[in-house]
Tab-separated table of C-alpha atoms in Angstrom:
chain	number	residue	atom	x	y	z
U	1	MET	CA	28.531	-71.583	120.797
U	2	ARG	CA	26.457	-69.694	118.333
U	3	ASP	CA	25.134	-67.945	121.501
U	4	ALA	CA	28.885	-66.467	122.671
U	5	SER	CA	29.469	-66.124	118.579
U	6	GLU	CA	26.406	-63.782	117.810
U	7	LYS	CA	27.480	-61.984	121.288
U	8	GLN	CA	30.738	-61.184	119.792
U	9	ALA	CA	29.106	-60.233	116.343
U	10	ALA	CA	26.870	-57.723	118.399
U	11	ASP	CA	30.038	-56.520	120.725
U	12	ASP	CA	32.710	-55.565	117.412
U	13	LYS	CA	29.430	-53.738	115.835
U	14	VAL	CA	30.095	-49.608	116.134
U	15	ALA	CA	26.558	-47.879	115.632
U	16	VAL	CA	26.511	-44.337	115.465
U	17	VAL	CA	23.476	-41.511	116.269
U	18	ILE	CA	23.726	-38.236	114.486
U	19	VAL	CA	21.893	-35.661	115.966
U	20	ALA	CA	20.257	-33.487	113.348
U	21	ALA	CA	16.796	-32.511	115.116
U	22	GLY	CA	17.827	-29.011	116.216
U	23	ARG	CA	16.586	-25.490	114.055
U	24	GLY	CA	20.125	-23.821	113.908
U	25	ALA	CA	18.512	-20.603	114.267
U	26	ARG	CA	22.278	-18.831	114.689
U	27	ALA	CA	23.336	-20.506	111.407
U	28	GLY	CA	20.077	-18.064	109.901
U	29	GLN	CA	17.257	-19.369	108.982
U	30	ALA	CA	16.309	-18.354	105.570
U	31	LYS	CA	18.032	-21.234	103.782
U	32	GLY	CA	16.692	-23.625	106.431
U	33	PRO	CA	18.126	-25.785	109.341
U	34	LYS	CA	22.000	-25.641	108.841
U	35	GLN	CA	22.484	-29.470	108.481
U	36	TYR	CA	20.271	-29.298	105.386
U	37	GLN	CA	21.895	-25.848	104.211
U	38	GLN	CA	24.429	-26.481	100.926
U	39	ILE	CA	28.046	-26.388	101.436
U	40	GLY	CA	30.182	-27.684	98.033
U	41	GLY	CA	27.370	-28.717	96.035
U	42	GLY	CA	25.707	-31.077	98.495
U	43	ALA	CA	23.779	-30.846	102.207
U	44	VAL	CA	26.194	-30.733	105.152
U	45	ILE	CA	23.728	-33.681	106.969
U	46	ALA	CA	25.204	-35.441	103.501
U	47	ARG	CA	28.396	-35.095	103.570
U	48	THR	CA	28.303	-36.435	107.522
U	49	LEU	CA	26.576	-39.643	106.556
U	50	GLY	CA	28.924	-40.389	103.824
U	51	ALA	CA	31.698	-39.823	106.786
U	52	PHE	CA	30.370	-42.907	108.321
U	53	LEU	CA	28.759	-45.049	106.070
U	54	THR	CA	31.906	-45.355	104.343
U	55	HIS	CA	33.836	-46.396	106.990
U	56	PRO	CA	34.653	-50.023	107.251
U	57	LYS	CA	34.498	-50.161	111.272
U	58	ILE	CA	30.262	-48.616	111.297
U	59	GLY	CA	27.512	-50.483	111.451
U	60	PRO	CA	23.773	-49.126	111.783
U	61	VAL	CA	23.570	-45.331	111.468
U	62	VAL	CA	20.677	-43.951	113.477
U	63	VAL	CA	19.537	-40.066	112.712
U	64	ALA	CA	17.569	-38.276	115.006
U	65	ILE	CA	15.753	-35.633	112.741
U	66	HIS	CA	12.601	-32.988	113.566
U	67	ALA	CA	9.488	-34.384	113.130
U	68	ASP	CA	8.680	-31.776	110.145
U	69	ASP	CA	11.846	-32.769	108.621
U	70	GLY	CA	11.612	-36.261	106.756
U	71	ALA	CA	11.180	-35.147	103.460
U	72	LEU	CA	13.916	-31.986	103.565
U	73	PHE	CA	16.160	-35.051	105.018
U	74	ARG	CA	15.282	-37.842	102.326
U	75	ARG	CA	16.045	-35.300	99.802
U	76	ALA	CA	19.489	-33.800	101.191
U	77	ALA	CA	20.906	-37.961	101.561
U	78	GLY	CA	19.811	-38.760	98.564
U	79	ALA	CA	20.343	-43.075	98.107
U	80	ASN	CA	22.021	-42.569	101.664
U	81	ALA	CA	18.422	-42.304	103.346
U	82	ASP	CA	17.702	-45.935	102.404
U	83	ARG	CA	21.025	-46.905	104.134
U	84	VAL	CA	19.976	-44.907	107.780
U	85	VAL	CA	16.952	-45.414	110.102
U	86	ALA	CA	15.818	-41.884	110.719
U	87	VAL	CA	13.785	-41.203	114.412
U	88	THR	CA	11.876	-38.343	115.461
U	89	GLY	CA	14.395	-35.990	117.756
U	90	GLY	CA	13.408	-34.599	120.711
U	91	THR	CA	13.055	-30.601	121.731
U	92	SER	CA	16.589	-31.014	123.332
U	93	ARG	CA	20.038	-32.559	121.791
U	94	GLN	CA	19.919	-34.619	125.173
U	95	GLU	CA	16.597	-36.129	124.242
U	96	SER	CA	17.166	-36.449	120.655
U	97	VAL	CA	20.450	-38.798	121.633
U	98	ARG	CA	18.308	-40.373	124.405
U	99	LEU	CA	15.383	-41.645	121.185
U	100	GLY	CA	17.981	-42.391	119.072
U	101	LEU	CA	20.153	-44.592	121.978
U	102	LEU	CA	16.796	-46.360	121.935
U	103	ALA	CA	16.491	-46.996	118.407
U	104	LEU	CA	19.284	-49.547	118.478
U	105	ARG	CA	18.112	-51.005	121.983
U	106	SER	CA	16.537	-53.997	119.554
U	107	ASN	CA	19.454	-55.140	117.700
U	108	ALA	CA	21.952	-53.445	120.627
U	109	PRO	CA	25.918	-52.971	118.911
U	110	GLY	CA	28.818	-53.665	121.418
U	111	ARG	CA	29.439	-49.571	121.179
U	112	VAL	CA	28.419	-46.384	119.603
U	113	LEU	CA	29.365	-43.703	118.701
U	114	ILE	CA	27.085	-39.618	119.044
U	115	HIS	CA	27.776	-37.467	116.349
U	116	ASP	CA	26.404	-33.209	115.770
U	117	ALA	CA	25.599	-33.590	112.249
U	118	ALA	CA	26.705	-29.778	112.091
U	119	ARG	CA	30.355	-31.341	111.960
U	120	PRO	CA	30.698	-32.635	108.092
U	121	PHE	CA	34.462	-32.363	108.173
U	122	VAL	CA	34.569	-35.168	110.738
U	123	ASP	CA	37.260	-38.118	109.288
U	124	ALA	CA	37.918	-41.308	109.279
U	125	GLU	CA	41.229	-41.495	111.169
U	126	LEU	CA	39.674	-39.170	114.421
U	127	ILE	CA	36.869	-42.240	114.229
U	128	ASP	CA	39.486	-44.890	114.125
U	129	ARG	CA	40.922	-42.770	117.456
U	130	THR	CA	37.830	-42.713	119.594
U	131	ILE	CA	36.844	-46.068	118.593
U	132	ALA	CA	39.984	-47.377	119.712
U	133	ALA	CA	39.435	-45.790	122.766
U	134	ILE	CA	36.452	-47.050	123.956
U	135	GLY	CA	36.390	-49.461	126.588
U	136	GLU	CA	33.485	-52.234	128.330
U	137	ARG	CA	33.390	-49.409	131.243
U	138	GLN	CA	34.943	-45.887	129.538
U	139	GLY	CA	33.867	-43.952	126.367
U	140	ALA	CA	36.074	-41.383	124.608
U	141	LEU	CA	36.224	-37.827	123.622
U	142	PRO	CA	37.944	-36.489	120.766
U	143	ALA	CA	39.087	-32.917	122.050
U	144	LEU	CA	41.434	-30.280	121.637
U	145	PRO	CA	43.614	-28.368	124.008
U	146	VAL	CA	42.393	-24.719	124.301
U	147	ALA	CA	45.255	-22.543	122.925
U	148	ASP	CA	43.532	-18.834	124.049
U	149	THR	CA	44.076	-17.081	126.921
U	150	LEU	CA	40.468	-17.034	129.078
U	151	LYS	CA	39.011	-14.565	130.823
U	152	ARG	CA	35.745	-14.416	133.269
U	153	GLU	CA	33.751	-11.394	132.691
U	154	THR	CA	31.918	-10.047	135.928
U	155	ALA	CA	28.273	-8.444	136.062
U	156	GLU	CA	29.660	-5.333	134.334
U	157	GLY	CA	30.851	-6.488	131.429
U	158	MET	CA	34.537	-6.329	133.274
U	159	ILE	CA	37.360	-8.781	133.220
U	160	GLY	CA	36.817	-10.388	136.364
U	161	GLU	CA	39.927	-12.738	136.305
U	162	THR	CA	42.227	-14.879	133.931
U	163	VAL	CA	41.267	-18.546	133.970
U	164	SER	CA	44.097	-20.697	133.708
U	165	ARG	CA	43.941	-23.179	130.379
U	166	ALA	CA	45.546	-26.019	131.729
U	167	GLY	CA	44.177	-29.219	131.063
U	168	LEU	CA	41.350	-27.488	129.468
U	169	HIS	CA	40.089	-28.718	126.380
U	170	ALA	CA	37.469	-27.817	123.744
U	171	ALA	CA	34.897	-30.817	123.024
U	172	GLN	CA	34.129	-32.530	119.961
U	173	THR	CA	32.318	-35.525	118.763
U	174	PRO	CA	31.698	-38.119	118.101
U	175	GLN	CA	32.016	-39.122	121.599
U	176	GLY	CA	31.909	-42.930	121.897
U	177	PHE	CA	30.974	-45.124	124.644
U	178	PRO	CA	29.725	-49.102	125.421
U	179	PHE	CA	26.176	-48.641	124.198
U	180	TRP	CA	24.372	-50.085	127.409
U	181	PRO	CA	26.271	-48.040	130.114
U	182	ILE	CA	25.777	-45.091	128.061
U	183	LEU	CA	22.155	-45.750	127.194
U	184	ALA	CA	21.238	-46.675	130.924
U	185	ALA	CA	23.182	-43.112	131.911
U	186	HIS	CA	20.607	-40.926	129.528
U	187	GLU	CA	17.703	-43.219	130.747
U	188	LYS	CA	18.240	-42.047	134.087
U	189	ALA	CA	19.061	-38.308	133.213
U	190	HIS	CA	15.517	-38.291	131.666
U	191	HIS	CA	13.503	-40.239	134.478
U	192	LEU	CA	15.281	-38.128	136.652
U	193	GLY	CA	14.138	-34.485	135.079
U	194	LYS	CA	17.651	-33.447	134.711
U	195	ALA	CA	18.216	-31.880	130.848
U	196	ASP	CA	20.944	-29.698	130.989
U	197	PHE	CA	23.695	-32.095	129.581
U	198	THR	CA	25.362	-30.421	127.196
U	199	ASP	CA	27.046	-33.294	125.575
U	200	ASP	CA	26.939	-37.135	126.045
U	201	ALA	CA	30.154	-36.994	127.875
U	202	ALA	CA	28.991	-34.378	130.770
U	203	ILE	CA	26.046	-37.260	131.150
U	204	ALA	CA	28.985	-39.794	131.468
U	205	GLU	CA	30.447	-37.964	133.778
U	206	TRP	CA	27.548	-37.595	135.920
U	207	ALA	CA	26.830	-41.126	135.282
U	208	HIS	CA	30.710	-41.793	137.141
U	209	ILE	CA	31.529	-43.139	133.734
U	210	PRO	CA	35.464	-42.983	132.861
U	211	VAL	CA	35.606	-40.650	129.559
U	212	LYS	CA	39.527	-41.243	127.871
U	213	ILE	CA	40.823	-38.129	125.930
U	214	VAL	CA	41.762	-38.478	121.902
U	215	PRO	CA	43.215	-35.981	120.004
U	216	GLY	CA	40.458	-34.374	117.893
U	217	SER	CA	41.091	-32.655	115.314
U	218	PRO	CA	40.964	-28.852	113.989
U	219	ASP	CA	39.415	-29.729	110.731
U	220	ASN	CA	36.477	-30.813	112.703
U	221	VAL	CA	34.669	-27.558	113.311
U	222	LYS	CA	30.777	-27.323	114.408
U	223	LEU	CA	28.773	-24.562	112.063
U	224	THR	CA	27.168	-22.862	113.834
U	225	TRP	CA	26.983	-19.274	112.420
U	226	ALA	CA	25.806	-18.621	108.972
U	227	ARG	CA	29.394	-17.484	108.473
U	228	ASP	CA	30.530	-21.074	109.422
U	229	ILE	CA	28.142	-22.030	106.407
U	230	ALA	CA	29.698	-19.808	104.254
U	231	MET	CA	33.264	-20.098	105.039
U	232	ALA	CA	32.287	-24.538	104.682
U	233	ASP	CA	31.204	-23.937	101.283
U	234	GLN	CA	34.180	-21.823	99.975
U	235	ARG	CA	36.426	-24.304	101.534
U	236	LEU	CA	34.914	-26.900	99.572
U	237	SER	CA	34.168	-25.067	96.840
U	238	SER	CA	37.610	-24.544	96.090
U	239	ALA	CA	39.499	-27.807	96.969
U	240	PRO	CA	40.098	-30.203	93.738
U	241	ARG	CA	37.884	-32.563	93.333
U	242	PHE	CA	37.933	-36.113	92.079
U	243	PRO	CA	34.954	-37.771	91.603
U	244	ASP	CA	34.685	-41.244	93.277
U	245	ILE	CA	35.057	-43.641	90.468
U	246	ARG	CA	35.814	-48.022	91.689
U	247	THR	CA	36.990	-50.429	89.700
U	248	GLY	CA	36.321	-53.921	90.954
U	249	ASN	CA	38.064	-57.323	89.482
U	250	GLY	CA	36.234	-61.253	89.630
U	251	TYR	CA	38.032	-64.100	88.295
U	252	ASP	CA	35.756	-67.399	88.414
U	253	VAL	CA	36.722	-70.776	86.973
U	254	HIS	CA	34.782	-74.224	86.575
U	255	ALA	CA	35.562	-77.812	85.241
U	256	PHE	CA	33.957	-79.661	82.213
U	257	VAL	CA	31.796	-82.557	82.898
U	258	PRO	CA	29.645	-84.583	80.306
U	259	GLY	CA	26.659	-82.653	79.200
U	260	ASP	CA	25.418	-81.152	75.884
U	261	HIS	CA	25.687	-77.207	77.149
U	262	VAL	CA	27.663	-74.445	78.391
U	263	THR	CA	26.220	-71.191	79.613
U	264	LEU	CA	28.240	-68.359	79.093
U	265	CYS	CA	27.101	-64.625	80.180
U	266	GLY	CA	23.365	-65.452	80.241
U	267	VAL	CA	23.614	-67.497	77.321
U	268	ALA	CA	23.083	-71.583	76.838
U	269	ILE	CA	25.864	-72.498	74.013
U	270	PRO	CA	25.330	-75.857	72.634
U	271	HIS	CA	28.576	-78.500	73.621
U	272	GLY	CA	29.874	-82.056	73.924
U	273	LYS	CA	30.283	-81.028	77.715
U	274	LYS	CA	29.018	-78.865	80.550
U	275	LEU	CA	30.434	-76.948	83.538
U	276	SER	CA	30.260	-78.301	86.610
U	277	GLY	CA	29.353	-76.075	90.084
U	278	HIS	CA	26.322	-75.359	92.376
U	279	SER	CA	24.587	-72.836	89.900
U	280	ASP	CA	24.558	-73.412	86.257
U	281	ALA	CA	28.386	-72.382	86.760
U	282	ASP	CA	28.469	-69.531	84.494
U	283	VAL	CA	32.214	-68.350	84.837
U	284	GLY	CA	31.515	-65.126	82.743
U	285	LEU	CA	28.506	-64.088	85.614
U	286	HIS	CA	30.273	-65.496	88.751
U	287	ALA	CA	33.210	-63.396	87.594
U	288	LEU	CA	31.193	-60.080	87.025
U	289	THR	CA	29.155	-60.698	90.495
U	290	ASP	CA	32.211	-60.466	91.873
U	291	ALA	CA	34.154	-57.261	90.287
U	292	LEU	CA	30.556	-55.168	91.265
U	293	LEU	CA	30.655	-56.429	94.499
U	294	ALA	CA	34.166	-55.377	95.027
U	295	THR	CA	32.973	-51.688	93.912
U	296	CYS	CA	31.104	-51.355	97.460
U	297	GLY	CA	33.431	-53.667	99.920
U	298	ALA	CA	30.268	-56.417	99.808
U	299	GLY	CA	32.450	-59.418	100.157
U	300	ASP	CA	32.504	-61.930	97.041
U	301	ILE	CA	29.922	-64.313	95.329
U	302	GLY	CA	30.041	-66.809	97.800
U	303	THR	CA	28.642	-64.548	100.788
U	304	HIS	CA	25.850	-64.041	99.250
U	305	PHE	CA	24.741	-67.447	97.469
U	306	PRO	CA	26.826	-70.151	99.662
U	307	PRO	CA	27.455	-73.706	97.732
U	308	SER	CA	26.189	-75.065	100.497
U	309	ASP	CA	22.692	-73.517	100.504
U	310	PRO	CA	20.407	-76.023	98.868
U	311	GLN	CA	18.481	-73.588	97.190
U	312	TRP	CA	20.853	-72.433	94.282
U	313	LYS	CA	21.586	-75.605	93.216
U	314	GLY	CA	20.790	-75.528	89.622
U	315	ALA	CA	19.685	-71.906	89.920
U	316	ALA	CA	20.683	-69.214	86.456
U	317	SER	CA	23.496	-66.850	87.815
U	318	ARG	CA	21.700	-63.766	86.385
U	319	ILE	CA	19.858	-63.700	89.905
U	320	PHE	CA	24.140	-63.306	91.284
U	321	VAL	CA	24.567	-60.458	89.106
U	322	GLU	CA	21.347	-58.629	89.307
U	323	HIS	CA	21.576	-58.693	93.167
U	324	ALA	CA	25.242	-57.286	92.894
U	325	VAL	CA	23.740	-54.375	90.963
U	326	LYS	CA	20.925	-53.956	93.335
U	327	LEU	CA	23.574	-53.112	96.037
U	328	VAL	CA	25.572	-50.919	94.095
U	329	ARG	CA	22.392	-48.852	92.983
U	330	ALA	CA	21.484	-49.086	96.940
U	331	ARG	CA	24.483	-46.951	97.701
U	332	GLY	CA	24.131	-44.822	94.915
U	333	GLY	CA	26.578	-46.168	92.163
U	334	ARG	CA	25.935	-46.150	88.615
U	335	ILE	CA	27.523	-48.540	86.610
U	336	ALA	CA	29.990	-47.276	84.030
U	337	ASN	CA	30.863	-49.993	82.203
U	338	ALA	CA	31.707	-54.096	82.077
U	339	ASP	CA	34.267	-56.277	80.461
U	340	ILE	CA	34.178	-59.878	80.522
U	341	THR	CA	37.357	-61.775	79.240
U	342	LEU	CA	36.287	-66.256	78.522
U	343	ILE	CA	39.496	-68.047	77.877
U	344	CYS	CA	38.663	-71.314	76.766
U	345	GLU	CA	39.482	-73.670	73.708
U	346	ALA	CA	35.694	-74.251	73.397
U	347	PRO	CA	33.156	-73.363	72.540
U	348	ARG	CA	33.219	-70.384	70.103
U	349	VAL	CA	31.994	-67.632	71.388
U	350	GLY	CA	32.319	-64.766	68.733
U	351	PRO	CA	28.561	-66.100	67.090
U	352	HIS	CA	26.792	-65.711	70.585
U	353	ARG	CA	28.174	-62.037	71.157
U	354	GLU	CA	25.763	-59.923	70.726
U	355	ALA	CA	23.287	-62.609	72.683
U	356	MET	CA	25.589	-61.970	75.758
U	357	THR	CA	25.861	-58.199	75.315
U	358	GLU	CA	21.801	-57.984	74.788
U	359	ALA	CA	21.563	-60.914	77.927
U	360	LEU	CA	24.043	-58.091	79.927
U	361	SER	CA	22.156	-55.462	78.758
U	362	ALA	CA	19.307	-56.090	80.968
U	363	MET	CA	21.150	-57.173	83.959
U	364	LEU	CA	22.909	-54.215	84.874
U	365	ARG	CA	20.240	-51.586	83.120
U	366	ILE	CA	23.096	-49.911	80.976
U	367	SER	CA	23.765	-49.348	77.389
U	368	ARG	CA	25.478	-52.211	74.856
U	369	ASP	CA	27.919	-49.893	74.441
U	370	ARG	CA	29.016	-49.938	78.255
U	371	ILE	CA	29.383	-53.724	77.818
U	372	SER	CA	32.314	-55.676	76.477
U	373	ILE	CA	32.566	-59.570	75.900
U	374	LYS	CA	36.185	-60.954	74.714
U	375	ALA	CA	37.369	-64.357	74.177
U	376	THR	CA	40.929	-65.708	74.024
U	377	THR	CA	42.083	-69.637	74.085
U	378	ASN	CA	45.231	-70.498	76.334
U	379	GLU	CA	47.427	-71.317	73.309
U	380	LYS	CA	46.487	-75.025	74.492
U	381	LEU	CA	48.304	-74.724	77.608
U	382	GLY	CA	46.945	-75.915	81.258
U	383	PHE	CA	44.254	-76.844	82.117
U	384	VAL	CA	42.004	-74.488	79.829
U	385	GLY	CA	44.554	-75.985	77.087
U	386	ARG	CA	43.352	-79.478	77.496
U	387	GLU	CA	39.908	-78.254	77.329
U	388	GLU	CA	39.184	-78.935	81.091
U	389	GLY	CA	37.373	-76.339	81.883
U	390	ILE	CA	36.743	-72.557	81.496
U	391	ALA	CA	38.064	-69.417	83.288
U	392	ALA	CA	36.554	-65.892	82.971
U	393	ILE	CA	37.874	-62.784	84.282
U	394	ALA	CA	35.548	-59.246	84.782
U	395	THR	CA	35.679	-56.085	85.512
U	396	ALA	CA	33.495	-53.515	86.498
U	397	SER	CA	33.545	-49.271	86.783
U	398	VAL	CA	31.232	-47.853	88.824
U	399	VAL	CA	30.872	-44.300	89.868
U	400	PHE	CA	29.542	-43.370	93.284
U	401	PRO	CA	28.231	-40.177	94.619
U	402	GLY	CA	30.403	-37.356	96.108
U	403	ASP	CA	34.324	-37.378	96.027
U	404	VAL	CA	37.061	-39.538	96.718
U	405	PRO	CA	37.665	-39.051	100.543
U	406	GLU	CA	40.490	-36.669	101.566
């Protein structure tokens, strides 16, 4: 049963290989490789990474970069550099993809997307369409029907013939495949010395892997020339920008049992009862942990600290909050404020508010004026009113890098 569940988990993962090892000479070398040039106040590759790292279906991300670009990549990617695996690419796009796929082999996904770093306008809908079309032995290619009339040129520079555009499509990325078949195709091409494939769908075709065409996106342009970079920058700079501010909520409740103190917001308060729980049962910090995790889609406190795990018996709940803070900051988040409401008839919270605020300031690494701790009774109603337990509600606001996705 365990082996089956592990296989299912692997099959459900969708990994990504982003190809970013090229020099981009046609885009102009004066400002560096095109994937690191600035558009809308950020690097091209940073926007590309953001599209995949914020997508809920995406698992591991591998970026194939040039051997000389390690420091350049980390500066461009910022906090997201720690969320991906960077590998040294090859001398061709085909070789960079192969090396990126090999980096995934030890923890192989069921499916993989392969994307050009120079396509920063890929959106969630296109990613979804591509993923949905990948089968056990079938790849997926986003593409747009060719709209222009096509002409074949003669050796003398004259029109030789008009080419029918019926059934012709312009290929885009991300291109998606079942992992093992596309890796095998790349490995076979490498060992046979075939290095002239311009995209992964061409390798799949050569390896007899069927590839389904899905609708591409007109916005998903590849930045090739210097004017493409300039137009992309103008497009982003002139568009309305909305900061990525996220708010998370948390709620927790614990019952009273015989004891001599309660722990609330990290402060031990003498009392004739204590709160029952696997850890120190700090309802305020438990609610805050859930609120912080909610801002980055990281599940809830039980996901990270299951009550069935004996190592958390009696643990200080500040451990949970600090873990959530670490996850938020790893994603580039800055905590703007935290608000906790404690709902209880007793003990009195007011005399301990300053100590609680000080404790939270240290845990969250934010100033005291960004922390609010309030208390209210339940007007003698319900389990709180009967002094059977304490409840807490928490809200956290976090600012993440970049703009809200369109």
